[in-house]
PDB file of C-alpha atoms and ligand atoms in Angstrom:
ATOM      1  CA  UNK A   1    -135.556 301.496 107.168  1.00 46.00           C
ATOM      2  CA  UNK A   2    -133.838 298.089 106.733  1.00 53.00           C
ATOM      3  CA  UNK A   3    -130.211 298.279 105.579  1.00 59.00           C
ATOM      4  CA  UNK A   4    -129.652 297.334 101.929  1.00 68.00           C
ATOM      5  CA  UNK A   5    -128.405 293.745 101.427  1.00 76.00           C
ATOM      6  CA  UNK A   6    -124.824 293.634 100.090  1.00 83.00           C
ATOM      7  CA  UNK A   7    -122.903 291.076  98.083  1.00 91.00           C
ATOM      8  CA  UNK A   8    -120.363 289.169 100.185  1.00 94.00           C
ATOM      9  CA  UNK A   9    -117.228 287.766  98.546  1.00 94.00           C
ATOM     10  CA  UNK A  10    -117.869 283.979  98.434  1.00 95.00           C
ATOM     11  CA  UNK A  11    -115.524 281.456 100.005  1.00 96.00           C
ATOM     12  CA  UNK A  12    -115.120 279.935  96.511  1.00 95.00           C
ATOM     13  CA  UNK A  13    -113.204 283.142  95.592  1.00 94.00           C
ATOM     14  CA  UNK A  14    -110.763 282.787  98.489  1.00 95.00           C
ATOM     15  CA  UNK A  15    -108.033 281.493  96.168  1.00 94.00           C
ATOM     16  CA  UNK A  16    -108.093 284.754  94.189  1.00 94.00           C
ATOM     17  CA  UNK A  17    -107.320 286.648  97.415  1.00 95.00           C
ATOM     18  CA  UNK A  18    -104.087 284.702  97.788  1.00 94.00           C
ATOM     19  CA  UNK A  19    -102.692 284.995  94.247  1.00 93.00           C
ATOM     20  CA  UNK A  20     -99.004 285.873  93.850  1.00 91.00           C
ATOM     21  CA  UNK A  21     -99.478 289.271  92.189  1.00 93.00           C
ATOM     22  CA  UNK A  22    -101.012 290.575  95.433  1.00 94.00           C
ATOM     23  CA  UNK A  23     -97.614 290.336  97.145  1.00 92.00           C
ATOM     24  CA  UNK A  24     -96.531 293.034  94.741  1.00 93.00           C
ATOM     25  CA  UNK A  25     -99.758 295.021  94.342  1.00 93.00           C
ATOM     26  CA  UNK A  26    -100.743 294.915  98.032  1.00 96.00           C
ATOM     27  CA  UNK A  27     -97.347 294.373  99.677  1.00 96.00           C
ATOM     28  CA  UNK A  28     -98.411 294.073 103.365  1.00 97.00           C
ATOM     29  CA  UNK A  29     -95.057 295.229 104.816  1.00 96.00           C
ATOM     30  CA  UNK A  30     -94.794 298.251 102.547  1.00 96.00           C
ATOM     31  CA  UNK A  31     -98.372 299.304 103.182  1.00 96.00           C
ATOM     32  CA  UNK A  32     -98.742 298.461 106.884  1.00 97.00           C
ATOM     33  CA  UNK A  33     -95.147 298.485 108.160  1.00 96.00           C
ATOM     34  CA  UNK A  34     -95.177 302.195 109.095  1.00 96.00           C
ATOM     35  CA  UNK A  35     -98.260 301.659 111.289  1.00 97.00           C
ATOM     36  CA  UNK A  36     -97.458 298.401 113.081  1.00 98.00           C
ATOM     37  CA  UNK A  37     -95.156 297.964 116.077  1.00 98.00           C
ATOM     38  CA  UNK A  38     -94.175 294.865 118.006  1.00 98.00           C
ATOM     39  CA  UNK A  39     -96.583 294.064 120.828  1.00 98.00           C
ATOM     40  CA  UNK A  40     -99.620 295.700 119.231  1.00 98.00           C
ATOM     41  CA  UNK A  41    -103.098 294.213 119.197  1.00 98.00           C
ATOM     42  CA  UNK A  42    -104.426 294.380 115.640  1.00 98.00           C
ATOM     43  CA  UNK A  43    -107.853 293.595 114.218  1.00 98.00           C
ATOM     44  CA  UNK A  44    -107.980 292.352 110.618  1.00 98.00           C
ATOM     45  CA  UNK A  45    -111.691 292.747 109.972  1.00 98.00           C
ATOM     46  CA  UNK A  46    -113.092 290.847 106.988  1.00 98.00           C
ATOM     47  CA  UNK A  47    -109.815 288.938 106.967  1.00 98.00           C
ATOM     48  CA  UNK A  48    -110.927 286.424 104.318  1.00 98.00           C
ATOM     49  CA  UNK A  49    -108.350 283.618 103.987  1.00 98.00           C
ATOM     50  CA  UNK A  50    -105.804 285.782 105.830  1.00 98.00           C
ATOM     51  CA  UNK A  51    -103.600 287.320 103.137  1.00 98.00           C
ATOM     52  CA  UNK A  52    -102.826 290.224 105.504  1.00 98.00           C
ATOM     53  CA  UNK A  53    -103.372 288.389 108.806  1.00 98.00           C
ATOM     54  CA  UNK A  54    -100.281 286.217 108.450  1.00 98.00           C
ATOM     55  CA  UNK A  55     -97.946 289.128 107.728  1.00 97.00           C
ATOM     56  CA  UNK A  56     -99.551 291.245 110.464  1.00 98.00           C
ATOM     57  CA  UNK A  57     -98.875 288.414 112.940  1.00 98.00           C
ATOM     58  CA  UNK A  58     -95.200 288.431 111.926  1.00 98.00           C
ATOM     59  CA  UNK A  59     -95.049 292.218 112.343  1.00 98.00           C
ATOM     60  CA  UNK A  60     -96.576 292.320 115.838  1.00 98.00           C
ATOM     61  CA  UNK A  61     -94.103 289.671 116.988  1.00 98.00           C
ATOM     62  CA  UNK A  62     -94.439 287.148 119.811  1.00 97.00           C
ATOM     63  CA  UNK A  63     -95.752 289.759 122.284  1.00 98.00           C
ATOM     64  CA  UNK A  64     -98.475 290.983 119.928  1.00 98.00           C
ATOM     65  CA  UNK A  65    -101.816 289.609 118.849  1.00 98.00           C
ATOM     66  CA  UNK A  66    -103.949 289.654 115.706  1.00 98.00           C
ATOM     67  CA  UNK A  67    -107.697 289.137 115.801  1.00 98.00           C
ATOM     68  CA  UNK A  68    -108.790 287.764 112.445  1.00 98.00           C
ATOM     69  CA  UNK A  69    -112.528 288.402 112.128  1.00 98.00           C
ATOM     70  CA  UNK A  70    -114.810 287.334 109.313  1.00 98.00           C
ATOM     71  CA  UNK A  71    -118.466 286.688 108.699  1.00 98.00           C
ATOM     72  CA  UNK A  72    -117.848 283.402 106.928  1.00 98.00           C
ATOM     73  CA  UNK A  73    -116.665 280.298 108.773  1.00 98.00           C
ATOM     74  CA  UNK A  74    -115.249 278.988 105.464  1.00 98.00           C
ATOM     75  CA  UNK A  75    -112.812 281.919 105.219  1.00 98.00           C
ATOM     76  CA  UNK A  76    -111.664 281.419 108.820  1.00 98.00           C
ATOM     77  CA  UNK A  77    -111.224 277.707 108.149  1.00 98.00           C
ATOM     78  CA  UNK A  78    -108.837 278.486 105.280  1.00 98.00           C
ATOM     79  CA  UNK A  79    -106.806 280.767 107.510  1.00 98.00           C
ATOM     80  CA  UNK A  80    -106.790 278.130 110.244  1.00 98.00           C
ATOM     81  CA  UNK A  81    -105.267 275.597 107.837  1.00 97.00           C
ATOM     82  CA  UNK A  82    -102.659 278.127 106.749  1.00 96.00           C
ATOM     83  CA  UNK A  83    -101.334 278.780 110.259  1.00 97.00           C
ATOM     84  CA  UNK A  84    -101.864 275.375 111.841  1.00 97.00           C
ATOM     85  CA  UNK A  85     -98.666 274.073 113.400  1.00 95.00           C
ATOM     86  CA  UNK A  86     -96.760 277.348 112.851  1.00 96.00           C
ATOM     87  CA  UNK A  87     -95.539 279.741 115.545  1.00 95.00           C
ATOM     88  CA  UNK A  88     -98.071 282.286 114.266  1.00 97.00           C
ATOM     89  CA  UNK A  89    -100.973 280.188 115.483  1.00 97.00           C
ATOM     90  CA  UNK A  90    -100.380 281.460 119.041  1.00 96.00           C
ATOM     91  CA  UNK A  91    -100.625 285.080 117.957  1.00 98.00           C
ATOM     92  CA  UNK A  92    -103.793 284.838 115.882  1.00 98.00           C
ATOM     93  CA  UNK A  93    -107.291 284.639 117.343  1.00 98.00           C
ATOM     94  CA  UNK A  94    -109.986 283.595 114.865  1.00 98.00           C
ATOM     95  CA  UNK A  95    -113.355 285.250 115.378  1.00 98.00           C
ATOM     96  CA  UNK A  96    -116.588 284.709 113.480  1.00 98.00           C
ATOM     97  CA  UNK A  97    -118.785 287.826 113.248  1.00 98.00           C
ATOM     98  CA  UNK A  98    -122.571 287.946 113.094  1.00 95.00           C
ATOM     99  CA  UNK A  99    -124.036 289.630 109.965  1.00 90.00           C
ATOM    100  CA  UNK A 100    -124.820 292.899 111.769  1.00 90.00           C
ATOM    101  CA  UNK A 101    -122.369 292.791 114.627  1.00 95.00           C
ATOM    102  CA  UNK A 102    -118.636 292.205 114.747  1.00 97.00           C
ATOM    103  CA  UNK A 103    -118.768 291.166 118.386  1.00 97.00           C
ATOM    104  CA  UNK A 104    -115.071 291.838 119.048  1.00 97.00           C
ATOM    105  CA  UNK A 105    -114.652 293.189 122.574  1.00 94.00           C
ATOM    106  CA  UNK A 106    -110.847 293.427 122.935  1.00 97.00           C
ATOM    107  CA  UNK A 107    -109.340 296.912 122.722  1.00 98.00           C
ATOM    108  CA  UNK A 108    -107.111 297.254 119.667  1.00 98.00           C
ATOM    109  CA  UNK A 109    -104.292 299.542 118.497  1.00 98.00           C
ATOM    110  CA  UNK A 110    -104.867 299.148 114.792  1.00 98.00           C
ATOM    111  CA  UNK A 111    -107.665 297.950 112.523  1.00 98.00           C
ATOM    112  CA  UNK A 112    -107.289 296.883 108.914  1.00 98.00           C
ATOM    113  CA  UNK A 113    -110.436 296.762 106.756  1.00 98.00           C
ATOM    114  CA  UNK A 114    -109.174 295.771 103.324  1.00 98.00           C
ATOM    115  CA  UNK A 115    -111.694 295.442 100.456  1.00 97.00           C
ATOM    116  CA  UNK A 116    -114.556 294.777 102.840  1.00 97.00           C
ATOM    117  CA  UNK A 117    -116.373 298.005 103.813  1.00 97.00           C
ATOM    118  CA  UNK A 118    -118.458 297.909 100.593  1.00 96.00           C
ATOM    119  CA  UNK A 119    -119.833 294.536 101.769  1.00 96.00           C
ATOM    120  CA  UNK A 120    -121.240 296.026 104.994  1.00 96.00           C
ATOM    121  CA  UNK A 121    -124.944 296.937 104.909  1.00 94.00           C
ATOM    122  CA  UNK A 122    -125.034 299.122 108.059  1.00 96.00           C
ATOM    123  CA  UNK A 123    -121.799 301.070 107.762  1.00 97.00           C
ATOM    124  CA  UNK A 124    -122.587 303.608 110.458  1.00 97.00           C
ATOM    125  CA  UNK A 125    -123.184 300.800 112.973  1.00 97.00           C
ATOM    126  CA  UNK A 126    -120.004 299.100 111.766  1.00 98.00           C
ATOM    127  CA  UNK A 127    -117.898 302.245 112.281  1.00 98.00           C
ATOM    128  CA  UNK A 128    -119.470 302.874 115.694  1.00 98.00           C
ATOM    129  CA  UNK A 129    -118.476 299.369 116.735  1.00 98.00           C
ATOM    130  CA  UNK A 130    -114.911 299.841 115.450  1.00 98.00           C
ATOM    131  CA  UNK A 131    -114.671 303.142 117.299  1.00 98.00           C
ATOM    132  CA  UNK A 132    -115.793 301.529 120.556  1.00 98.00           C
ATOM    133  CA  UNK A 133    -112.840 299.095 120.555  1.00 98.00           C
ATOM    134  CA  UNK A 134    -110.176 301.429 119.161  1.00 98.00           C
ATOM    135  CA  UNK A 135    -107.651 302.592 121.768  1.00 98.00           C
ATOM    136  CA  UNK A 136    -107.021 306.364 121.986  1.00 96.00           C
ATOM    137  CA  UNK A 137    -104.479 307.183 119.272  1.00 97.00           C
ATOM    138  CA  UNK A 138    -105.310 303.950 117.436  1.00 98.00           C
ATOM    139  CA  UNK A 139    -105.831 303.898 113.692  1.00 98.00           C
ATOM    140  CA  UNK A 140    -108.236 302.306 111.227  1.00 98.00           C
ATOM    141  CA  UNK A 141    -106.798 301.685 107.755  1.00 98.00           C
ATOM    142  CA  UNK A 142    -109.482 301.258 105.099  1.00 98.00           C
ATOM    143  CA  UNK A 143    -108.765 300.263 101.515  1.00 98.00           C
ATOM    144  CA  UNK A 144    -111.505 299.848  98.932  1.00 98.00           C
ATOM    145  CA  UNK A 145    -111.247 298.320  95.452  1.00 96.00           C
ATOM    146  CA  UNK A 146    -111.454 300.196  92.150  1.00 93.00           C
ATOM    147  CA  UNK A 147    -114.410 298.339  90.623  1.00 88.00           C
ATOM    148  CA  UNK A 148    -116.760 297.564  93.492  1.00 89.00           C
ATOM    149  CA  UNK A 149    -116.509 300.997  95.130  1.00 94.00           C
ATOM    150  CA  UNK A 150    -117.074 304.289  93.297  1.00 95.00           C
ATOM    151  CA  UNK A 151    -115.561 307.505  94.633  1.00 95.00           C
ATOM    152  CA  UNK A 152    -119.082 308.602  95.563  1.00 96.00           C
ATOM    153  CA  UNK A 153    -119.653 305.445  97.617  1.00 96.00           C
ATOM    154  CA  UNK A 154    -116.216 305.835  99.227  1.00 98.00           C
ATOM    155  CA  UNK A 155    -116.915 309.429 100.266  1.00 97.00           C
ATOM    156  CA  UNK A 156    -120.284 308.334 101.601  1.00 97.00           C
ATOM    157  CA  UNK A 157    -118.537 305.682 103.753  1.00 98.00           C
ATOM    158  CA  UNK A 158    -116.181 308.350 105.115  1.00 98.00           C
ATOM    159  CA  UNK A 159    -119.156 310.533 105.988  1.00 98.00           C
ATOM    160  CA  UNK A 160    -120.758 307.606 107.843  1.00 98.00           C
ATOM    161  CA  UNK A 161    -117.512 307.087 109.762  1.00 98.00           C
ATOM    162  CA  UNK A 162    -117.619 310.791 110.728  1.00 98.00           C
ATOM    163  CA  UNK A 163    -121.202 310.388 111.953  1.00 98.00           C
ATOM    164  CA  UNK A 164    -119.918 307.498 114.086  1.00 98.00           C
ATOM    165  CA  UNK A 165    -117.283 309.680 115.770  1.00 98.00           C
ATOM    166  CA  UNK A 166    -114.231 309.034 113.598  1.00 98.00           C
ATOM    167  CA  UNK A 167    -112.181 311.440 111.518  1.00 98.00           C
ATOM    168  CA  UNK A 168    -110.067 311.006 108.392  1.00 98.00           C
ATOM    169  CA  UNK A 169    -106.442 311.856 109.254  1.00 98.00           C
ATOM    170  CA  UNK A 170    -104.714 310.671 106.099  1.00 97.00           C
ATOM    171  CA  UNK A 171    -105.572 309.738 102.508  1.00 97.00           C
ATOM    172  CA  UNK A 172    -102.782 307.331 101.487  1.00 96.00           C
ATOM    173  CA  UNK A 173    -102.188 307.230  97.739  1.00 93.00           C
ATOM    174  CA  UNK A 174    -102.670 303.725  96.367  1.00 92.00           C
ATOM    175  CA  UNK A 175    -102.461 302.473  92.797  1.00 89.00           C
ATOM    176  CA  UNK A 176    -106.099 302.118  91.589  1.00 90.00           C
ATOM    177  CA  UNK A 177    -107.491 301.631  95.126  1.00 96.00           C
ATOM    178  CA  UNK A 178    -109.115 304.150  97.457  1.00 97.00           C
ATOM    179  CA  UNK A 179    -107.688 304.460 100.964  1.00 97.00           C
ATOM    180  CA  UNK A 180    -108.217 306.416 104.142  1.00 98.00           C
ATOM    181  CA  UNK A 181    -106.868 306.315 107.691  1.00 98.00           C
ATOM    182  CA  UNK A 182    -109.309 307.116 110.493  1.00 98.00           C
ATOM    183  CA  UNK A 183    -108.849 307.993 114.141  1.00 98.00           C
ATOM    184  CA  UNK A 184    -111.237 308.811 116.964  1.00 97.00           C
ATOM    185  CA  UNK A 185    -112.513 312.389 116.545  1.00 97.00           C
TER     186      UNK A 185
HETATM  187  C1  SAM B   1    -113.163 290.777  99.315  1.00 84.96           C
HETATM  188  S1  SAM B   1    -112.892 289.876 100.816  1.00 84.96           S
HETATM  189  C2  SAM B   1    -111.373 290.593 101.379  1.00 84.96           C
HETATM  190  C3  SAM B   1    -110.611 289.692 102.313  1.00 84.96           C
HETATM  191  C4  SAM B   1    -109.301 290.231 102.878  1.00 84.96           C
HETATM  192  N1  SAM B   1    -109.494 291.474 103.602  1.00 84.96           N
HETATM  193  C5  SAM B   1    -108.280 290.412 101.799  1.00 84.96           C
HETATM  194  O1  SAM B   1    -108.037 291.559 101.371  1.00 84.96           O
HETATM  195  O2  SAM B   1    -107.695 289.421 101.364  1.00 84.96           O
HETATM  196  C6  SAM B   1    -114.080 290.569 101.933  1.00 84.96           C
HETATM  197  C7  SAM B   1    -114.232 289.775 103.218  1.00 84.96           C
HETATM  198  O3  SAM B   1    -115.084 290.489 104.117  1.00 84.96           O
HETATM  199  C8  SAM B   1    -115.895 289.565 104.797  1.00 84.96           C
HETATM  200  N2  SAM B   1    -117.100 290.231 105.314  1.00 84.96           N
HETATM  201  C9  SAM B   1    -118.152 290.707 104.620  1.00 84.96           C
HETATM  202  N3  SAM B   1    -119.078 291.217 105.439  1.00 84.96           N
HETATM  203  C10 SAM B   1    -118.603 291.073 106.704  1.00 84.96           C
HETATM  204  C11 SAM B   1    -119.102 291.398 107.992  1.00 84.96           C
HETATM  205  N4  SAM B   1    -120.297 291.968 108.152  1.00 84.96           N
HETATM  206  N5  SAM B   1    -118.341 291.111 109.070  1.00 84.96           N
HETATM  207  C12 SAM B   1    -117.139 290.517 108.918  1.00 84.96           C
HETATM  208  N6  SAM B   1    -116.613 290.169 107.722  1.00 84.96           N
HETATM  209  C13 SAM B   1    -117.330 290.446 106.626  1.00 84.96           C
HETATM  210  C14 SAM B   1    -116.212 288.509 103.747  1.00 84.96           C
HETATM  211  O4  SAM B   1    -116.633 287.299 104.329  1.00 84.96           O
HETATM  212  C15 SAM B   1    -114.870 288.395 103.021  1.00 84.96           C
HETATM  213  O5  SAM B   1    -114.050 287.410 103.576  1.00 84.96           O
END
């Protein structure tokens, strides 16, 4: 059966992903700091205009790398403008995904999927692909929004991740959002 078509956050909404209140609501250092070490390779999947990518690149330091992957060239273009001419440019690789395949082949220590899993039609295939590039001991941090994702849909995503060979190791508490950390089972 063909996977259900999902709504994808349009590039025209990119500005709303960079508004100031997010620094407080979704403080990247507070949320991701405990998981990120210098020198890591991190995948920010569905990076949008790079709200988290930029801070992740600072956290991994000069010896680390962030792969910023998105379906939409327009989102990647916004991120490109943001980092152009800065020292972070060297640490960030922009990658455009195909609709049903991420196509990232590098092995990664950490994956962030923030507010994007509900936009994926074939979630089991998506999780299988993430699992295939996750280093042993690596972690996948998923955060889903309050309005677009019901608890039922969130639990269903976790089940699909289990079917793809991942296991939930932590359920971080987040104001309004739903979050889970996955590792290879
Ligand atoms: C709501 S935005 C969130 C952006 C970013 N994670 C943030 O929190 O600022 C969701 C992003 O996921 C991307 N996306 C949706 N489906 C995707 C897919 N199949 N592969 C890669 N990116 C995808 C969209 O293009 C969009 O930029």
